[in-house]
Short mmCIF file of C-alpha atoms and ligand atoms in Angstrom, two decimals:
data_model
loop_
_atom_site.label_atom_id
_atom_site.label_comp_id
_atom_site.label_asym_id
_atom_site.label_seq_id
_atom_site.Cartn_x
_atom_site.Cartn_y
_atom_site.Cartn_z
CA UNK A 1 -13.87 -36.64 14.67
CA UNK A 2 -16.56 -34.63 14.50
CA UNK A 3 -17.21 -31.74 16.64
CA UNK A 4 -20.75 -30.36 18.11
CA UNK A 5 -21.70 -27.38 15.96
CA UNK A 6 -22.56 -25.02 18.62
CA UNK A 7 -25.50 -22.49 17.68
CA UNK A 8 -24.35 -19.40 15.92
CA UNK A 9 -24.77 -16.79 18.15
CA UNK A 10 -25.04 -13.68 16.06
CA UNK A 11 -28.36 -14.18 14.01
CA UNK A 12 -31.57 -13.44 15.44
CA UNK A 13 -33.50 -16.29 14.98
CA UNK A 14 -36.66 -16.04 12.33
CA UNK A 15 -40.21 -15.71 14.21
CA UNK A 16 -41.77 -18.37 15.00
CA UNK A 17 -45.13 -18.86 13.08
CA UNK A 18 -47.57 -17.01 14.92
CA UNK A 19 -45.54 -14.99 16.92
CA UNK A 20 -45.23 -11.71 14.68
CA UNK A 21 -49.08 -11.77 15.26
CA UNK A 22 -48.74 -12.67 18.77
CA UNK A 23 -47.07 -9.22 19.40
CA UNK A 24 -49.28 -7.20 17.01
CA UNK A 25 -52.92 -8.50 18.54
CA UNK A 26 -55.57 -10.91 17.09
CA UNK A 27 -55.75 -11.43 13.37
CA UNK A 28 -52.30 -9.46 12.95
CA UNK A 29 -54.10 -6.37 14.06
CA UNK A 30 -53.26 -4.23 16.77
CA UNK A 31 -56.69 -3.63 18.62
CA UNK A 32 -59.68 -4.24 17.41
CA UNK A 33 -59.48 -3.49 13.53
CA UNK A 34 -56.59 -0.95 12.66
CA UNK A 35 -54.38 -1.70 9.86
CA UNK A 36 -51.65 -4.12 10.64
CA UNK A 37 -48.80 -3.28 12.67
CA UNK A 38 -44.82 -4.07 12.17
CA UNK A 39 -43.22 -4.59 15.94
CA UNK A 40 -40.78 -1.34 16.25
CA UNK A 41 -37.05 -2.90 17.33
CA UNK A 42 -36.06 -1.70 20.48
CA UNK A 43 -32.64 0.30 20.97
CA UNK A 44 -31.13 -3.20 22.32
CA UNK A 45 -32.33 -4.81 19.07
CA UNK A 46 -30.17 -2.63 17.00
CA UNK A 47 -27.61 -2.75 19.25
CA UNK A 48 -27.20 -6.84 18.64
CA UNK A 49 -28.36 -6.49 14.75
CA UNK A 50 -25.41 -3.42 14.40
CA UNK A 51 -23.07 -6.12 16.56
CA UNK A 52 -24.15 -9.04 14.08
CA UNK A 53 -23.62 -7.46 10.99
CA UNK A 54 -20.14 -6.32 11.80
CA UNK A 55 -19.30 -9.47 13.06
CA UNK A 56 -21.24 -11.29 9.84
CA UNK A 57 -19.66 -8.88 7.82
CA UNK A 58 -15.88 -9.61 8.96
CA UNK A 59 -16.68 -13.40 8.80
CA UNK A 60 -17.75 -13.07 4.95
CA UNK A 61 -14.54 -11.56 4.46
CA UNK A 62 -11.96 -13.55 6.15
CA UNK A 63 -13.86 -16.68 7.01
CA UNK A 64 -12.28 -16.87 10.58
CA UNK A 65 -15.84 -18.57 12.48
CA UNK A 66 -14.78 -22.45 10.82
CA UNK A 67 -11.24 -21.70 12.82
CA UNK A 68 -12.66 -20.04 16.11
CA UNK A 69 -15.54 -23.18 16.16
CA UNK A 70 -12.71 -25.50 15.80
CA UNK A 71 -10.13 -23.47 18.54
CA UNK A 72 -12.62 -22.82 20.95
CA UNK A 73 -15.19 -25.72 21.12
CA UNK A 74 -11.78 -28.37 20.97
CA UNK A 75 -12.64 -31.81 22.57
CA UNK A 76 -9.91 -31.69 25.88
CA UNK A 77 -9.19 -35.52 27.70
CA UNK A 78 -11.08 -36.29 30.84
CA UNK A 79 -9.46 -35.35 33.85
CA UNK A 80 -8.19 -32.07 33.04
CA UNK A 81 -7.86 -30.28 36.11
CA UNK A 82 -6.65 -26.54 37.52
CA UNK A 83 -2.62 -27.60 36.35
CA UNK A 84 -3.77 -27.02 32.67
CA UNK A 85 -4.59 -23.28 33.35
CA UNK A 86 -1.09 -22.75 33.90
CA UNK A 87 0.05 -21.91 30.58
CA UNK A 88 -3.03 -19.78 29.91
CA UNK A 89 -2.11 -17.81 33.13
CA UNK A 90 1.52 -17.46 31.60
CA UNK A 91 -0.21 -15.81 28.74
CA UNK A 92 -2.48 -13.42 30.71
CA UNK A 93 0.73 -12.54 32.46
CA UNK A 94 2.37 -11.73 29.09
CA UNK A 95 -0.10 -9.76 28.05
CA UNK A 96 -0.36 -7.74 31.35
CA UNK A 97 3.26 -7.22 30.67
CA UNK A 98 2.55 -5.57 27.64
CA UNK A 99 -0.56 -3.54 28.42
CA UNK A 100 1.45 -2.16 30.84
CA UNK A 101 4.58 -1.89 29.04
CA UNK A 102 3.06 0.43 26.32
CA UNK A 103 1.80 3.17 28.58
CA UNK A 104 5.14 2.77 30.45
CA UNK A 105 6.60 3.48 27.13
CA UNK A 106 4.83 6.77 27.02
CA UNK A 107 6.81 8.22 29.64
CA UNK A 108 10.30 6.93 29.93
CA UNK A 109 13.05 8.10 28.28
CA UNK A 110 15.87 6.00 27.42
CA UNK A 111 18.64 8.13 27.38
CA UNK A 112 21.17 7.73 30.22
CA UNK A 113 20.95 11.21 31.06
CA UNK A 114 16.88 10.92 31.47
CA UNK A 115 16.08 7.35 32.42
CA UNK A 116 16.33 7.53 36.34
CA UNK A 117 14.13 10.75 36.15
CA UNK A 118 11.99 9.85 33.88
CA UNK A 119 10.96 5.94 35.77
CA UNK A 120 10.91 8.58 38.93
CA UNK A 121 8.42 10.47 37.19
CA UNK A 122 7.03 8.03 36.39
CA UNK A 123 6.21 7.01 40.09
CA UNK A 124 5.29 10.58 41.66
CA UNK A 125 3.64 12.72 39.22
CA UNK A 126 2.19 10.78 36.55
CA UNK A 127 -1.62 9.50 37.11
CA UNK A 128 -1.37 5.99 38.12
CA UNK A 129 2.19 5.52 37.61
CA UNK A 130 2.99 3.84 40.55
CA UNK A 131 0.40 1.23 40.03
CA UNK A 132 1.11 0.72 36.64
CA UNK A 133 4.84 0.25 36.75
CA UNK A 134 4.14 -1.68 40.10
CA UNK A 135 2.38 -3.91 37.96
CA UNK A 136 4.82 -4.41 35.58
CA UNK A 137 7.79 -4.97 37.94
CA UNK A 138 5.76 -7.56 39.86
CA UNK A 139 4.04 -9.16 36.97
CA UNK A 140 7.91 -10.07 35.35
CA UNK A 141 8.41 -12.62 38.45
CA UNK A 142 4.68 -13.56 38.33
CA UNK A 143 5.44 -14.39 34.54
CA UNK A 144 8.45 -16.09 35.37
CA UNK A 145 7.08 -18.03 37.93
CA UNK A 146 4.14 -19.00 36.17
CA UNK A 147 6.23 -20.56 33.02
CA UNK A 148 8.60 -22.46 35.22
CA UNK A 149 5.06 -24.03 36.66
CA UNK A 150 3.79 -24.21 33.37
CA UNK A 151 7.30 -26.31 32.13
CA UNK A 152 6.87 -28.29 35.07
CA UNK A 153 3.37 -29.52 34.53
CA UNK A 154 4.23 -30.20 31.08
CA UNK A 155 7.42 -32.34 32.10
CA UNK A 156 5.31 -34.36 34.92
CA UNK A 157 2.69 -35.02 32.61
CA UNK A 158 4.86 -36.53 30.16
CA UNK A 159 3.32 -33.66 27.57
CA UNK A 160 6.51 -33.26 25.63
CA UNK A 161 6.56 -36.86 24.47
CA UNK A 162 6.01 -37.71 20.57
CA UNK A 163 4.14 -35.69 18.65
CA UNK A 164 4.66 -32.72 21.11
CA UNK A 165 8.40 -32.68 20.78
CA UNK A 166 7.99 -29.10 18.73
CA UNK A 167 6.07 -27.35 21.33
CA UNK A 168 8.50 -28.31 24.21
CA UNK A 169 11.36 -27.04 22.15
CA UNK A 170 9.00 -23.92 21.42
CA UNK A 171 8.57 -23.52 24.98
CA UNK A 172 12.48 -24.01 26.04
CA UNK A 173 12.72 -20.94 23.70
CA UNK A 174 10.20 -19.11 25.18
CA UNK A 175 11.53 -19.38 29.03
CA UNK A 176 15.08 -18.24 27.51
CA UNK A 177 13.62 -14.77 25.99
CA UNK A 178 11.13 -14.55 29.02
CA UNK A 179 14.60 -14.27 31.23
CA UNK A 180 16.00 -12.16 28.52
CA UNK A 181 13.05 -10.14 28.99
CA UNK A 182 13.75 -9.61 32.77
CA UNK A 183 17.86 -9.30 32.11
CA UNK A 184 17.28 -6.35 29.65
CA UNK A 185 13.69 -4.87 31.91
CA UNK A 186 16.36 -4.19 34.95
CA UNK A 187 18.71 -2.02 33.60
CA UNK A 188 16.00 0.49 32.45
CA UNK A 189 15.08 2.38 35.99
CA UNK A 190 18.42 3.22 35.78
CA UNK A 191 19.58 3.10 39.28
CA UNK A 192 22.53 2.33 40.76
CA UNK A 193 21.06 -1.05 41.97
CA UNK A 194 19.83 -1.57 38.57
CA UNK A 195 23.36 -0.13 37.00
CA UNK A 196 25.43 -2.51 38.74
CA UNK A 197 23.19 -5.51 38.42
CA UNK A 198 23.09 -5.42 34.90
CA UNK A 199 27.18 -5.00 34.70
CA UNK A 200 27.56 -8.29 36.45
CA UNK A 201 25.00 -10.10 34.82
CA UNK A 202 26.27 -8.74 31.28
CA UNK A 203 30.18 -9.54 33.18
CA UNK A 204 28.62 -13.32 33.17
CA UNK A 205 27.60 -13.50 30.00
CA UNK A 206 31.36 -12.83 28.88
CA UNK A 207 32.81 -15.20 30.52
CA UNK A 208 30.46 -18.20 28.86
CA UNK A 209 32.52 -20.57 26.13
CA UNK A 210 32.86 -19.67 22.38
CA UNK A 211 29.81 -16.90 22.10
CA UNK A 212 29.74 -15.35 25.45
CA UNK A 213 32.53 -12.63 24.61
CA UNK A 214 30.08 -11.68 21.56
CA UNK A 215 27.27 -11.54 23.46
CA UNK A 216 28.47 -9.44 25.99
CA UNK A 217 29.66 -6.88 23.41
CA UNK A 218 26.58 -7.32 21.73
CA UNK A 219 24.40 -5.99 24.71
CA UNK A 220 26.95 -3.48 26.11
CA UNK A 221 27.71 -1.68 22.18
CA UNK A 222 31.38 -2.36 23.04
CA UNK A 223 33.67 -3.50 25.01
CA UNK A 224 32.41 -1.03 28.16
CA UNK A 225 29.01 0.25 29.19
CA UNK A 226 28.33 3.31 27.21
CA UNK A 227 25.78 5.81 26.62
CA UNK A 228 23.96 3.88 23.85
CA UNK A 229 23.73 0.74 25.99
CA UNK A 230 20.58 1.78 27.56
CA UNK A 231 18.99 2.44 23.92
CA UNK A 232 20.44 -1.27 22.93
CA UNK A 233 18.78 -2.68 26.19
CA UNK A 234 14.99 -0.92 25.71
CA UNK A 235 15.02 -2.06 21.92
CA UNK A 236 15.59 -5.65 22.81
CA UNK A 237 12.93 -4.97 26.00
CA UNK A 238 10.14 -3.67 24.16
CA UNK A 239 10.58 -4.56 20.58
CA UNK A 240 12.47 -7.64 19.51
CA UNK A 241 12.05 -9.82 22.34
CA UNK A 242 8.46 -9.63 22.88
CA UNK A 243 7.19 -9.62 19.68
CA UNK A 244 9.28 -13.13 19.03
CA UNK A 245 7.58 -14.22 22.27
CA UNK A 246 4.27 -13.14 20.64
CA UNK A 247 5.25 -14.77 17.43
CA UNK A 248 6.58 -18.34 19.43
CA UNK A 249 2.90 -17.53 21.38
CA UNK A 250 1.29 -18.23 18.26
CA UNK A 251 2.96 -21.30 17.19
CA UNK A 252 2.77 -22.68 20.71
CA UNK A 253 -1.24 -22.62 20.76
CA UNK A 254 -1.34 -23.76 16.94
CA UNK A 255 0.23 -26.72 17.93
CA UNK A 256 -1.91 -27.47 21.17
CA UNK A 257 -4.94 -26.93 19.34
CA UNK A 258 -3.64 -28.80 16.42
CA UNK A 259 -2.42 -31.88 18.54
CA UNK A 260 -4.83 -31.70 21.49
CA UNK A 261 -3.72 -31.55 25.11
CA UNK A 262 -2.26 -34.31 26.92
CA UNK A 263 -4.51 -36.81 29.22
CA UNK A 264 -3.15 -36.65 32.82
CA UNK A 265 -0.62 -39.65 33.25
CA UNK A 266 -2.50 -41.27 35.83
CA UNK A 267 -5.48 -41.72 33.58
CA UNK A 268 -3.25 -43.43 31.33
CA UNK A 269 -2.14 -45.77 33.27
CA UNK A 270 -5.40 -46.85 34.15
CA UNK A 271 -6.42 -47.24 30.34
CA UNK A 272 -3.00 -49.38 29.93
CA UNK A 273 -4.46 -51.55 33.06
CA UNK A 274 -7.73 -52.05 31.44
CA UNK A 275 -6.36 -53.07 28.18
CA UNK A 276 -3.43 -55.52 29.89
CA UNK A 277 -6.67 -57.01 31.18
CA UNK A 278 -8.53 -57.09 28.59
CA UNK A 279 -5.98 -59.12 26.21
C1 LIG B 301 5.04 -17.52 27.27
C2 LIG B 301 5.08 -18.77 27.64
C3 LIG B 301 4.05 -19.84 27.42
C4 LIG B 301 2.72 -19.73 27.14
C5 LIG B 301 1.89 -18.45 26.99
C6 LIG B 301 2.20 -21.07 27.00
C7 LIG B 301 0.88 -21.37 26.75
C8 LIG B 301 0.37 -22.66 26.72
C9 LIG B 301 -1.03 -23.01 26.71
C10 LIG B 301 -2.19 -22.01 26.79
C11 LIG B 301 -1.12 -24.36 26.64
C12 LIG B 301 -2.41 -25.21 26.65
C13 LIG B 301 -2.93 -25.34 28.10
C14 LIG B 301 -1.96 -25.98 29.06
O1 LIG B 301 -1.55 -27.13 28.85
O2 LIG B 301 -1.59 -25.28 30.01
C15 LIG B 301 0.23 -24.89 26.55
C16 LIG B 301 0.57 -26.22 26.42
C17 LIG B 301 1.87 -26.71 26.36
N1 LIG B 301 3.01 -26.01 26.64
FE1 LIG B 301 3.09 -24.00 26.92
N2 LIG B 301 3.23 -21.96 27.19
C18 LIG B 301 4.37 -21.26 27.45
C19 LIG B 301 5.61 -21.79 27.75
C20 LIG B 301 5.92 -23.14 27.72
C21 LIG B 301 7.16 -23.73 28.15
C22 LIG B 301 8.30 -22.94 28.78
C23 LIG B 301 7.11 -25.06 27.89
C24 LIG B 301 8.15 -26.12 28.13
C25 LIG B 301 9.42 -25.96 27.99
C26 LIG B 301 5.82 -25.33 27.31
C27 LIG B 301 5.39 -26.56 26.86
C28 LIG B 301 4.09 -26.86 26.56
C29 LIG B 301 3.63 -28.16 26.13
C30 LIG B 301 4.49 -29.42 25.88
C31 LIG B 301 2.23 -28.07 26.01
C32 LIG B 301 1.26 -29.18 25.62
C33 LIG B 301 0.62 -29.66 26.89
C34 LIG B 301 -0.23 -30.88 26.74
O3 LIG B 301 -0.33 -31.41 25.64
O4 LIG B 301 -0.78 -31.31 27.75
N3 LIG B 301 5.11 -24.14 27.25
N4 LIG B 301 1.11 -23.83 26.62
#
């Protein structure tokens, strides 16, 4: 199938004929008979020409505009409607969650001695600190929210059928560390609330068949919560699990780009009508 080649928007286009004289007066002369004229750019001019030839000069090297055309100007089925922004929104919320989470990172310390008054900090003396880690406790259950939505549109639509088996199974992954996310996110105010949720969660874990024992030990560095648990819990928060989320991110929109999205079911059915008639 071939797709509309949409126009490429960082090349001035060449002057028309005529119009270079157009703007320097009659005959190419500006007034009557000085020497011809060039038109001086304007400071917005350069601005676009220093844009395009960054931009031109990146795609030479890496050849990225044939993939962007093809990501971004994708054919989708009729009928797509608001439920397909869902997984988009789940991604926005991700990478809220990380804006945020760096510049959260800046301040806290995770050392059990330090964490409590360090996320306090945090909240009363640091500019914008409240907002900020207000908008990273509240984004977690708007990103968990959104991906259970997100699942759920998928599973109504009948979008992890054959030949999107992969990015269902992608996505089952994805909820699991976007939980793990919010299990290991909890601990790290450091409050009693926060303390004791975390032992009964972690107590859970333990008692789950075969692994469960391992896993607890795992998360807790031993057998007990001890002073390097909070280290063990901000590692997985801020560096393993989100950058395999990132990484699973990646895969997840290769494949819907690669396979297309679904058509909603109901449109289906009426093609299947048509055709029953039809034969
Ligand atoms: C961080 C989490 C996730 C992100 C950022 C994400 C992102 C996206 C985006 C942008 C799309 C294309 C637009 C759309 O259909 O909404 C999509 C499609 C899809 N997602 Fe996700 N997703 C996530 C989690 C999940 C989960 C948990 C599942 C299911 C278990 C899932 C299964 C699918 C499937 C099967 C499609 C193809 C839909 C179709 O063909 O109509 N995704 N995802």
């Amino acid at each position: 199938m071939k797709l509309p080649s949409p126009p490429r928007p960082f090349r001035r286009p060449p002057p028309r004929p005529g119009e270079e004289q157009r703007r320097n007066g009659r005959n190419g002369r500006n007034g009557a008979g000085g020497a011809p004229t060039t038109t001086k750019p304007t400071t917005k001019d350069q601005a676009v020409e220093g844009v395009a030839s960054v931009v031109g000069w990146l795609d030479e090297r890496t050849g990225a505009s044939p993939f962007l055309r093809g990501f971004l100007y994708r054919k989708v089925p009729k009928g797509t409607n608001w439920y397909y922004t869902l997984g988009s929104a789940t991604m926005f919320a991700f990478l809220s969650q990380a804006v945020t989470g760096v510049f959260l990172a800046m301040y806290y310390e995770p050392d059990p001695s330090r964490a409590y008054e360090s996320a306090s900090r945090i909240t009363n003396q640091v500019f914008l600190g409240e907002f900020v880690r207000g908008m990273h406790k509240w984004g977690s259950s708007v990103m968990i929210i959104l991906i259970f939505l997100h699942m759920g549109r998928t599973f109504f639509f009948g979008a992890y059928k054959y030949p999107r088996e992969l990015n269902w199974i992608i996505g089952v992954v994805l909820v699991v560390l976007t939980l793990l996310m919010g299990l290991t996110g909890y601990l790290l105010p450091f409050d009693q609330r926060s303390f004791w949720a975390t032992v009964v969660a972690v107590n859970l874990n333990a008692s789950g068949p075969i692994v469960g024992p391992y896993l607890a030990d795992f998360l807790r560095v031993g057998s007990e919560f001890g002073p390097t648990t909070i280290s063990r819990f901000y590692a997985l928060h801020m560096l393993l699990v989100p950058g395999l989320i990132a990484a699973l991110i990646g895969a997840h929109l290769y494949l819907v780009a690669k396979l297309g999205t679904t058509a909603p079911p109901w449109l289906r059915a009426e093609k299947k009508d048509l055709l029953r008639e039809e034969v």
